[in-house]
């Protein structure tokens, strides 16, 4: 069966993943996308969320903290703001980041003191933390 090359890179970690896969499922700003071998060319922005990698009967997850994805018929390249394989993820750190972000968002809702830019940053941090927890199979509601 045909496969498609997947390359995931991040500024901090360099190459996080480089392998031939059967299918990739991502959340882009335009919705959920499934990418199979010989997909049409595409350039899109990714949301902070786990990417799902299918190889044969198995499926694995990688936490992506947003970024860009370029697809050609032979290759998928993800230029991620951050990316972690499951074994790279520190769950306590992600839980702490999640709590910090939720506290900021709640403080904004009750007092309105934090600026909209801070809220946007807190929401993005919350989405990154949730993506990491989901990759570790921890429900995030
Ligand atoms: P934190 O507030 O805990 O730093 P963050 O979402 O602000 O989290 P990022 O700016 O997305 O962190 O990432 C900075 C670097 O830290 C990246 O290399 C990323 O892979 C790594 N990183 C962030 N959180 C974790 C985590 N929970 N486990 C492992 N690596 C992490």
mmCIF file of N, CA and C and ligand atoms in Angstrom, residues 10-13 63 65 81-85 87-98 100 124-126 128-129 132-133, ligand 1:
data_model
loop_
_atom_site.group_PDB
_atom_site.id
_atom_site.type_symbol
_atom_site.label_atom_id
_atom_site.label_comp_id
_atom_site.label_asym_id
_atom_site.label_seq_id
_atom_site.Cartn_x
_atom_site.Cartn_y
_atom_site.Cartn_z
ATOM 1 N N UNK A 10 10.065 21.278 15.090
ATOM 2 C CA UNK A 10 9.722 22.433 15.935
ATOM 3 C C UNK A 10 10.996 23.235 16.170
ATOM 4 N N UNK A 11 10.850 24.526 16.489
ATOM 5 C CA UNK A 11 12.048 25.352 16.674
ATOM 6 C C UNK A 11 12.933 24.829 17.801
ATOM 7 N N UNK A 12 12.341 24.393 18.920
ATOM 8 C CA UNK A 12 13.144 23.962 20.070
ATOM 9 C C UNK A 12 13.758 22.580 19.886
ATOM 10 N N UNK A 13 13.003 21.680 19.281
ATOM 11 C CA UNK A 13 13.429 20.273 19.248
ATOM 12 C C UNK A 13 13.963 19.824 17.901
ATOM 13 N N UNK A 63 1.646 15.642 20.197
ATOM 14 C CA UNK A 63 1.082 16.939 20.603
ATOM 15 C C UNK A 63 1.700 18.034 19.741
ATOM 16 N N UNK A 65 1.530 22.164 19.087
ATOM 17 C CA UNK A 65 1.042 23.405 19.692
ATOM 18 C C UNK A 65 0.698 24.470 18.670
ATOM 19 N N UNK A 81 4.813 25.086 16.158
ATOM 20 C CA UNK A 81 5.315 26.021 17.174
ATOM 21 C C UNK A 81 5.952 25.222 18.309
ATOM 22 N N UNK A 82 5.348 24.084 18.640
ATOM 23 C CA UNK A 82 5.942 23.122 19.572
ATOM 24 C C UNK A 82 5.402 21.755 19.180
ATOM 25 N N UNK A 83 6.176 20.711 19.468
ATOM 26 C CA UNK A 83 5.724 19.346 19.155
ATOM 27 C C UNK A 83 6.401 18.381 20.111
ATOM 28 N N UNK A 84 5.610 17.448 20.630
ATOM 29 C CA UNK A 84 6.160 16.438 21.536
ATOM 30 C C UNK A 84 5.572 15.069 21.242
ATOM 31 N N UNK A 85 6.431 14.060 21.194
ATOM 32 C CA UNK A 85 5.974 12.669 21.208
ATOM 33 C C UNK A 85 5.466 12.377 22.626
ATOM 34 N N UNK A 87 6.244 10.273 24.893
ATOM 35 C CA UNK A 87 7.262 10.054 25.933
ATOM 36 C C UNK A 87 8.027 11.326 26.296
ATOM 37 N N UNK A 88 7.877 12.376 25.509
ATOM 38 C CA UNK A 88 8.561 13.648 25.815
ATOM 39 C C UNK A 88 7.749 14.518 26.768
ATOM 40 N N UNK A 89 6.486 14.153 26.980
ATOM 41 C CA UNK A 89 5.579 15.069 27.689
ATOM 42 C C UNK A 89 5.667 14.900 29.201
ATOM 43 N N UNK A 90 5.854 16.030 29.869
ATOM 44 C CA UNK A 90 5.852 16.101 31.330
ATOM 45 C C UNK A 90 4.416 16.459 31.753
ATOM 46 N N UNK A 91 3.709 15.469 32.304
ATOM 47 C CA UNK A 91 2.285 15.651 32.618
ATOM 48 C C UNK A 91 2.090 16.707 33.706
ATOM 49 N N UNK A 92 2.943 16.684 34.745
ATOM 50 C CA UNK A 92 2.793 17.666 35.834
ATOM 51 C C UNK A 92 2.947 19.088 35.299
ATOM 52 N N UNK A 93 3.900 19.261 34.398
ATOM 53 C CA UNK A 93 4.107 20.592 33.804
ATOM 54 C C UNK A 93 2.873 21.021 32.993
ATOM 55 N N UNK A 94 2.313 20.083 32.242
ATOM 56 C CA UNK A 94 1.130 20.416 31.433
ATOM 57 C C UNK A 94 -0.071 20.727 32.334
ATOM 58 N N UNK A 95 -0.210 19.975 33.437
ATOM 59 C CA UNK A 95 -1.319 20.247 34.372
ATOM 60 C C UNK A 95 -1.152 21.625 35.000
ATOM 61 N N UNK A 96 0.101 21.969 35.346
ATOM 62 C CA UNK A 96 0.364 23.279 35.961
ATOM 63 C C UNK A 96 0.078 24.394 34.946
ATOM 64 N N UNK A 97 0.476 24.187 33.705
ATOM 65 C CA UNK A 97 0.230 25.192 32.658
ATOM 66 C C UNK A 97 -1.274 25.357 32.440
ATOM 67 N N UNK A 98 -1.979 24.230 32.487
ATOM 68 C CA UNK A 98 -3.436 24.280 32.300
ATOM 69 C C UNK A 98 -4.094 25.092 33.427
ATOM 70 N N UNK A 100 -2.709 27.370 35.418
ATOM 71 C CA UNK A 100 -2.338 28.791 35.281
ATOM 72 C C UNK A 100 -3.234 29.484 34.262
ATOM 73 N N UNK A 124 -4.492 30.274 24.295
ATOM 74 C CA UNK A 124 -3.558 29.486 23.479
ATOM 75 C C UNK A 124 -2.739 28.546 24.366
ATOM 76 N N UNK A 125 -2.306 29.042 25.532
ATOM 77 C CA UNK A 125 -1.539 28.197 26.463
ATOM 78 C C UNK A 125 -2.409 27.042 26.955
ATOM 79 N N UNK A 126 -3.691 27.331 27.213
ATOM 80 C CA UNK A 126 -4.611 26.282 27.655
ATOM 81 C C UNK A 126 -4.769 25.217 26.570
ATOM 82 N N UNK A 128 -2.612 24.408 24.256
ATOM 83 C CA UNK A 128 -1.366 23.617 24.167
ATOM 84 C C UNK A 128 -1.313 22.595 25.307
ATOM 85 N N UNK A 129 -1.658 23.049 26.516
ATOM 86 C CA UNK A 129 -1.619 22.135 27.670
ATOM 87 C C UNK A 129 -2.609 20.994 27.471
ATOM 88 N N UNK A 132 -1.326 18.390 25.086
ATOM 89 C CA UNK A 132 -0.323 17.502 25.713
ATOM 90 C C UNK A 132 -1.012 16.469 26.599
ATOM 91 N N UNK A 133 -2.009 16.888 27.346
ATOM 92 C CA UNK A 133 -2.701 15.941 28.232
ATOM 93 C C UNK A 133 -3.457 14.894 27.418
HETATM 94 P P1 LIG B 1 4.923 26.036 29.882
HETATM 95 O O1 LIG B 1 4.064 27.171 30.407
HETATM 96 O O2 LIG B 1 4.874 24.821 30.759
HETATM 97 O O3 LIG B 1 6.317 26.457 29.489
HETATM 98 P P2 LIG B 1 4.078 26.332 27.152
HETATM 99 O O4 LIG B 1 2.848 25.802 26.468
HETATM 100 O O5 LIG B 1 4.150 27.809 27.340
HETATM 101 O O6 LIG B 1 4.213 25.544 28.521
HETATM 102 P P3 LIG B 1 5.686 26.152 24.824
HETATM 103 O O7 LIG B 1 6.089 27.589 24.677
HETATM 104 O O8 LIG B 1 4.589 25.623 23.950
HETATM 105 O O9 LIG B 1 5.360 25.849 26.374
HETATM 106 O O10 LIG B 1 6.957 25.218 24.605
HETATM 107 C C1 LIG B 1 8.260 25.575 25.015
HETATM 108 C C2 LIG B 1 9.112 24.316 25.020
HETATM 109 O O11 LIG B 1 8.774 23.501 26.127
HETATM 110 C C3 LIG B 1 8.924 23.443 23.781
HETATM 111 O O12 LIG B 1 10.160 22.835 23.472
HETATM 112 C C4 LIG B 1 7.940 22.379 24.233
HETATM 113 O O13 LIG B 1 8.109 21.172 23.519
HETATM 114 C C5 LIG B 1 8.321 22.229 25.695
HETATM 115 N N1 LIG B 1 7.200 21.864 26.562
HETATM 116 C C6 LIG B 1 6.209 22.667 26.996
HETATM 117 N N2 LIG B 1 5.396 22.020 27.844
HETATM 118 C C7 LIG B 1 5.883 20.759 27.931
HETATM 119 C C8 LIG B 1 5.475 19.588 28.645
HETATM 120 N N3 LIG B 1 4.395 19.585 29.438
HETATM 121 N N4 LIG B 1 6.223 18.482 28.511
HETATM 122 C C9 LIG B 1 7.313 18.473 27.717
HETATM 123 N N5 LIG B 1 7.753 19.526 27.007
HETATM 124 C C10 LIG B 1 7.039 20.660 27.110
#
